[in-house]
Each structure stands twice: as C-alpha cells, then as structure tokens.
Short mmCIF file of C-alpha atoms in Angstrom, two decimals:
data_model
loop_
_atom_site.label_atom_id
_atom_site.label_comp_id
_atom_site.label_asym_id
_atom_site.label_seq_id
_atom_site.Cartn_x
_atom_site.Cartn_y
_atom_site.Cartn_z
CA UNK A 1 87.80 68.35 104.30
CA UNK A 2 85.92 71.10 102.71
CA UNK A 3 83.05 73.00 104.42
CA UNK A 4 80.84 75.86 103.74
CA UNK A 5 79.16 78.49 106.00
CA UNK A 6 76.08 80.37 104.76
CA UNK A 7 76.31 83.23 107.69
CA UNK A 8 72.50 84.19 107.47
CA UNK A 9 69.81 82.09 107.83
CA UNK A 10 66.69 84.13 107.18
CA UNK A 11 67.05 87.52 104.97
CA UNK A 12 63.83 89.44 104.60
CA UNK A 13 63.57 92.17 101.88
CA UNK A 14 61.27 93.66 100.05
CA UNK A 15 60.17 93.12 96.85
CA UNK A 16 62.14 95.08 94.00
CA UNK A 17 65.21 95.71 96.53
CA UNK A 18 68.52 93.99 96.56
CA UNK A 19 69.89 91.03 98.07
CA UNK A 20 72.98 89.45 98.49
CA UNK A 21 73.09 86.23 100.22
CA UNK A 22 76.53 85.22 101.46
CA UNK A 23 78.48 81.98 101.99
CA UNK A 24 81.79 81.45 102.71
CA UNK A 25 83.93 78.33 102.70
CA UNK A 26 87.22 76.20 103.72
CA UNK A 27 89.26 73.83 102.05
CA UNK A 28 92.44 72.90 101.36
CA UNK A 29 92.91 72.16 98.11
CA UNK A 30 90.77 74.16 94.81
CA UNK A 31 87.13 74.48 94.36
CA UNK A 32 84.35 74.33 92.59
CA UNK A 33 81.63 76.31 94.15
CA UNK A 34 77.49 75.94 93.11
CA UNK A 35 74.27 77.84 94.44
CA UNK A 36 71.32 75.88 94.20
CA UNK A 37 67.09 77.03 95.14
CA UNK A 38 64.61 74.83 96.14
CA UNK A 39 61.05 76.18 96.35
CA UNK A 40 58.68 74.33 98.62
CA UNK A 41 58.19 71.03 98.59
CA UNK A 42 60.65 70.41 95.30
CA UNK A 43 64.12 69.23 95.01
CA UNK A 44 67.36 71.71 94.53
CA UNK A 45 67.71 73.50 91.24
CA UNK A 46 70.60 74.65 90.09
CA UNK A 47 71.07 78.59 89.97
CA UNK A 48 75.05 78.99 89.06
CA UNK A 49 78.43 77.54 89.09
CA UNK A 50 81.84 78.61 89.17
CA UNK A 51 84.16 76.17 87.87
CA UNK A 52 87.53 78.70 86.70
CA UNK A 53 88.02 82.12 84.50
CA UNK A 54 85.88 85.08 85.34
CA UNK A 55 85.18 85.27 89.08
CA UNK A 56 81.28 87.21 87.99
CA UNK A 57 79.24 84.09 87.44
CA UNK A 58 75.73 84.86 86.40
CA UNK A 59 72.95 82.55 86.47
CA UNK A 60 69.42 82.11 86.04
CA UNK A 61 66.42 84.64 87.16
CA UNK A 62 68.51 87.35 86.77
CA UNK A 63 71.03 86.11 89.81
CA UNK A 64 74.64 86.51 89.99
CA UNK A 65 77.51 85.87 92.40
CA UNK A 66 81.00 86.59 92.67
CA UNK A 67 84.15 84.27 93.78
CA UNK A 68 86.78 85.97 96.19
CA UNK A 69 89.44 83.59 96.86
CA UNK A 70 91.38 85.57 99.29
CA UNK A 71 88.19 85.70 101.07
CA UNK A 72 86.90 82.22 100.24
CA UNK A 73 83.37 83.62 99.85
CA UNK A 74 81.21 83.23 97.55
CA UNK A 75 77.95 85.84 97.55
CA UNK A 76 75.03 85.46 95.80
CA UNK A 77 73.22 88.74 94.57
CA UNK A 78 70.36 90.17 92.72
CA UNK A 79 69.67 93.63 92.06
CA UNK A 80 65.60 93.29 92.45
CA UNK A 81 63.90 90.73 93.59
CA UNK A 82 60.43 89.37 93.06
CA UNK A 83 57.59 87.30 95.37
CA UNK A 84 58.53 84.54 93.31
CA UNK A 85 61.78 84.24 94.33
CA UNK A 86 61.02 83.27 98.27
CA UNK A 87 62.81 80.17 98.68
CA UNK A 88 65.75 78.11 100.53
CA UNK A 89 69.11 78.92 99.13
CA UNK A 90 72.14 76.41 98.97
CA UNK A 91 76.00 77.42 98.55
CA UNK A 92 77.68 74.24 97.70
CA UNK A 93 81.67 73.68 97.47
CA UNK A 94 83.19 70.51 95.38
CA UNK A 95 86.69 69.71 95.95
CA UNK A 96 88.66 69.59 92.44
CA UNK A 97 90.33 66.03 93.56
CA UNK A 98 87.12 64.99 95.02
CA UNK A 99 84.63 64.48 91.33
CA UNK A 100 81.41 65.99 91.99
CA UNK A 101 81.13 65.17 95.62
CA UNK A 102 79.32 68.10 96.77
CA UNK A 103 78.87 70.08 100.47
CA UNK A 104 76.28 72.49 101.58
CA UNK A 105 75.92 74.89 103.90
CA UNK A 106 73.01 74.91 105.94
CA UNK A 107 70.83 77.17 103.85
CA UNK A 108 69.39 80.74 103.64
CA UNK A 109 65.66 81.73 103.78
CA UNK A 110 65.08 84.46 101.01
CA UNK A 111 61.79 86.13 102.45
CA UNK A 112 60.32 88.97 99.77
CA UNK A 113 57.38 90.53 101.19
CA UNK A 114 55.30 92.99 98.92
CA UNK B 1 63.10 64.96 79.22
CA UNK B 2 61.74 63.44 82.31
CA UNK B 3 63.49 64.55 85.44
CA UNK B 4 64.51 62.55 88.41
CA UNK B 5 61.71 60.30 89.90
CA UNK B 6 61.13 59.73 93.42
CA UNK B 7 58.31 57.94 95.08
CA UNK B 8 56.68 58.16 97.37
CA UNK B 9 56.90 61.65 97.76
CA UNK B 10 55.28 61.34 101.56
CA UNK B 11 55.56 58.63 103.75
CA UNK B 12 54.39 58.36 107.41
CA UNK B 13 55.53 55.12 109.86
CA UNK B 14 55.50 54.31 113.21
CA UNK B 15 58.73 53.65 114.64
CA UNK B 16 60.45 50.32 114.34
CA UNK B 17 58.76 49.99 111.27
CA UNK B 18 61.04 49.15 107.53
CA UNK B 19 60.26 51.42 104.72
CA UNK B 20 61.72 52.02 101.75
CA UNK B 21 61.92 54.61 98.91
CA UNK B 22 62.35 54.54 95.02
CA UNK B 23 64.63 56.77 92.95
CA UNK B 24 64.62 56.85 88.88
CA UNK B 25 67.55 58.70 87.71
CA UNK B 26 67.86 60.99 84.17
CA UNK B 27 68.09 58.54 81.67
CA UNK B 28 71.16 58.37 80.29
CA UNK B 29 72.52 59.68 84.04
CA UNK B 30 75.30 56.73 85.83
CA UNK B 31 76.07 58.79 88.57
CA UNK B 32 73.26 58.99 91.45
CA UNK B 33 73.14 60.15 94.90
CA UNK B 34 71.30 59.80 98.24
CA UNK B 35 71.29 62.60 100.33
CA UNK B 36 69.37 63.46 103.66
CA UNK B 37 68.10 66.57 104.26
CA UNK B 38 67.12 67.83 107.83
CA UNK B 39 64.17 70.72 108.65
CA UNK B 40 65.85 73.41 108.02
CA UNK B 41 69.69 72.29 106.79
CA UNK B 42 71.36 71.72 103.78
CA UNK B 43 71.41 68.12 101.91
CA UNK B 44 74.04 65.60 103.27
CA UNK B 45 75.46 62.97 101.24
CA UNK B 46 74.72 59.19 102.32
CA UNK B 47 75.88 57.29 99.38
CA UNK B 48 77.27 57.94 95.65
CA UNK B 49 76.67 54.90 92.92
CA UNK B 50 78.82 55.21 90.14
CA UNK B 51 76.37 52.23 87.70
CA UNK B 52 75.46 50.08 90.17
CA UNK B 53 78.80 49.84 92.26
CA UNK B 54 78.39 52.11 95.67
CA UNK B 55 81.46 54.12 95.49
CA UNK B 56 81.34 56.38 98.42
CA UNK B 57 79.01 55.13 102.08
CA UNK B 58 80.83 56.17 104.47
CA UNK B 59 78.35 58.76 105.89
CA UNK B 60 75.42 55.63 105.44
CA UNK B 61 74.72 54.61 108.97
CA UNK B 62 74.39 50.92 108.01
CA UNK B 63 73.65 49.41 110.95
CA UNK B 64 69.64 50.03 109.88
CA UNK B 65 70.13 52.02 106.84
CA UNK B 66 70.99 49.86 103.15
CA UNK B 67 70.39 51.18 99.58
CA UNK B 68 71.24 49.03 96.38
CA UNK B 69 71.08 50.20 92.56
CA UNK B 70 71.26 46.51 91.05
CA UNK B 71 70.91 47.41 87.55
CA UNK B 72 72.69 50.74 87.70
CA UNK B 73 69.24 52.68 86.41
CA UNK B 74 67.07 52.72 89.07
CA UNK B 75 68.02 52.75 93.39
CA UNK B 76 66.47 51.74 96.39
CA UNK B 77 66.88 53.01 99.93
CA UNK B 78 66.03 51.52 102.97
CA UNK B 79 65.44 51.88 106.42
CA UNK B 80 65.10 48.98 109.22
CA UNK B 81 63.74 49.41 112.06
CA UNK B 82 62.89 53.40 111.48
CA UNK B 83 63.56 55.61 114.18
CA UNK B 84 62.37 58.71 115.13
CA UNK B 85 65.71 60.47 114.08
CA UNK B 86 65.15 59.66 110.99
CA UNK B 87 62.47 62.05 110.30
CA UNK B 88 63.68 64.30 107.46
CA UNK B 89 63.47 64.40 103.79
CA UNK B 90 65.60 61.84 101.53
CA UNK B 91 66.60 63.32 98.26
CA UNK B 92 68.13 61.57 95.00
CA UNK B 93 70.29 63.12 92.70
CA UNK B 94 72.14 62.29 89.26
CA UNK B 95 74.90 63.43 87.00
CA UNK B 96 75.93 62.54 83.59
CA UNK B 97 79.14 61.39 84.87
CA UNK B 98 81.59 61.73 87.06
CA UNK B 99 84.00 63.82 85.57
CA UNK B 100 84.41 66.24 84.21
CA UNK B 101 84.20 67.67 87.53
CA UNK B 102 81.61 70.04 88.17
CA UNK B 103 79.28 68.27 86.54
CA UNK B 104 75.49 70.16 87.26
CA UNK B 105 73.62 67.59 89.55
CA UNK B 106 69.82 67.13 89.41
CA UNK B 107 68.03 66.22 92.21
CA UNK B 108 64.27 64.66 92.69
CA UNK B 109 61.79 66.08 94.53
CA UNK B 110 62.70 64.18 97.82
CA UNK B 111 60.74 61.99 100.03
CA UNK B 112 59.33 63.55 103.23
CA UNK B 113 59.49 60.44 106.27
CA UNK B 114 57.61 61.17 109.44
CA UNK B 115 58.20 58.55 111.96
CA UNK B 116 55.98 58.82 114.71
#
C-alpha cells in the first residue's frame, strides 16, 4: 500500500520569498502523484499532477514541482509567494493499478506574512 | 458549470444523535467519493461509487456509518448514533470516470460536524 509523508507541517515565509514544500512517498508499484490547496473553509483544488514524461510539472499560481523517483519525493515550489497564497497544502499519490484511488499526506500550512 | 454541492455546510449534534449529509456531484461526473477529513490531516477515503454501485468501503466503519447513491447522481451519508469521534469535516468528491487514471478529482466544500 502506498503512503505519502509531507515532512513539514507549518512553513512560514515571507511574502515575495521562496518556498518549497516537500512530500515524499512509498509504494510498490508506479505512481501518479497530485498537489492539491484548500483555502479556508473550501474543498481541495487541484494545483498539479504528474502522470509520466517531464519530471518539471508546473501548475497553477505560478507553482511548480518536480518528481525524483530515486528519491520518491515530490516538492512543491514557488519562486515568490503572495498573502494570498496562505493555505493547507496536500501531496497526494495514486497507484497506477489502483484507478484514481487517491492518498494524502497529512498536510502543510503555507504561512506568508507581509 | 456548477461545482460539487454539499449541504449542509455546518452541522452541530449532540451525541447519539443520526444526521446525515447531501452531496451533488459535476454533472456528467459517475465517479464520487466520501472522504473524512480530521483538524489538521489530510482527506481519507470512506467510500468510492462508481454510478450507484459502492465499489470500494472498506475504510467505512459501518457499524454506525451507511452512505447510498441510489440513482448514481446524487449521495447520501449517514451517521447513527453520532459520536464524539466523529467530529471532523466530510468531504465529497467526483471524477469523470474512472480511468483513464489520473483523472483530476473535484471535491465540495465539505461539511463541518461538531458533536457535542
């Protein structure tokens, strides 16, 4: 069974720094890995997905991440970041053999103070 | 297009109490999810409908928990007798379909139970 580990659970930066939230997972068999946000009081949006071909996935609100298989990780980074982007951040693995049955790791608090 | 529907979005019981909670997938959308969400942890899966068959429970503790999707559109969840465990917020997701794999999956807003 797969499982993800989001090694941070509260990153505070300021606002136009960089930020790389990180998440690493296990599993057997080939994956499909997601980052999701959810802002307060809303349900999960999707921010990226890597599915195959280039490991640089880039996703909305300027966010990208990178896959490392030999290091099952799975970063998520943006160069600057704004107020607006305080929020709860999900790395999610999928199991190729498994459909779209997602797991999450436990979450990372992005806090941008001015 | 309308997003996924949930209702109600808040929802405070005493314990031992039933309640219940209403999710309206993407239209168009046969794949829908329950998940439970604790303060401060990622979502965790309770049950997967593929239409209205329930494809994947195991996690659902059905002893007090029960969810049905009868007309493979809309799903109900339900809780009976509530306990104060079960605090947490319930969210519902849904996909176009199954495969192919990797498939984005958009979630509601959640419900947010308090059982005192």
């Amino acid at each position: 069974a797969q499982s993800v580990t989001q090694l941070d659970s509260q990153v505070p930066v300021f606002e136009e720094a960089p930020v790389e939230l990180r998440c690493n997972y296990s599993s057997s068999v080939s994956v499909y890995l997601f980052w999701y946000v959810q802002y307060p009081n809303q349900g999960l949006q999707l921010l990226l997905k890597y599915l195959s071909g280039s490991t640089l996935v880039k996703g909305i609100n300027g966010f990208e991440a990178e896959f490392n298989k030999s290091q099952t990780s799975f970063h998520l980074r943006k160069p600057s970041v704004h107020i607006s982007d305080t929020a709860e951040y999900f790395c999610a693995v999928s199991e190729n053999n498994a459909g779209n049955m997602l797991t999450f790791g436990g979450g990372t608090r992005l806090m941008v103070k001015p | 297009e309308a997003g996924v529907v949930q209702s109600p979005r808040y929802k405070i019981i005493e314990k031992k109490q039933p309640v219940a909670f209403w999710c309206n997938p993407i239209s168009g959308h046969n794949t829908l999810y329950w998940y439970l969400q604790n303060l401060g942890q990622g979502p965790e899966l309770l049950i997967r409908y593929e239409n209205e068959e329930a494809v994947d429970d195991s996690q659902l503790p059905k002893d007090r928990f029960s969810a049905e999707r009868l007309k493979g559109v809309d799903s109900t969840l339900k809780i009976q007798p509530a306990e104060l465990g079960d605090s947490a917020v319930y969210l519902c997701a849904s996909t176009a379909t199954p495969q192919p794999v990797g498939n984005e999956q958009f979630f509601g807003p959640g419900t947010r139970l308090t059982v005192l």
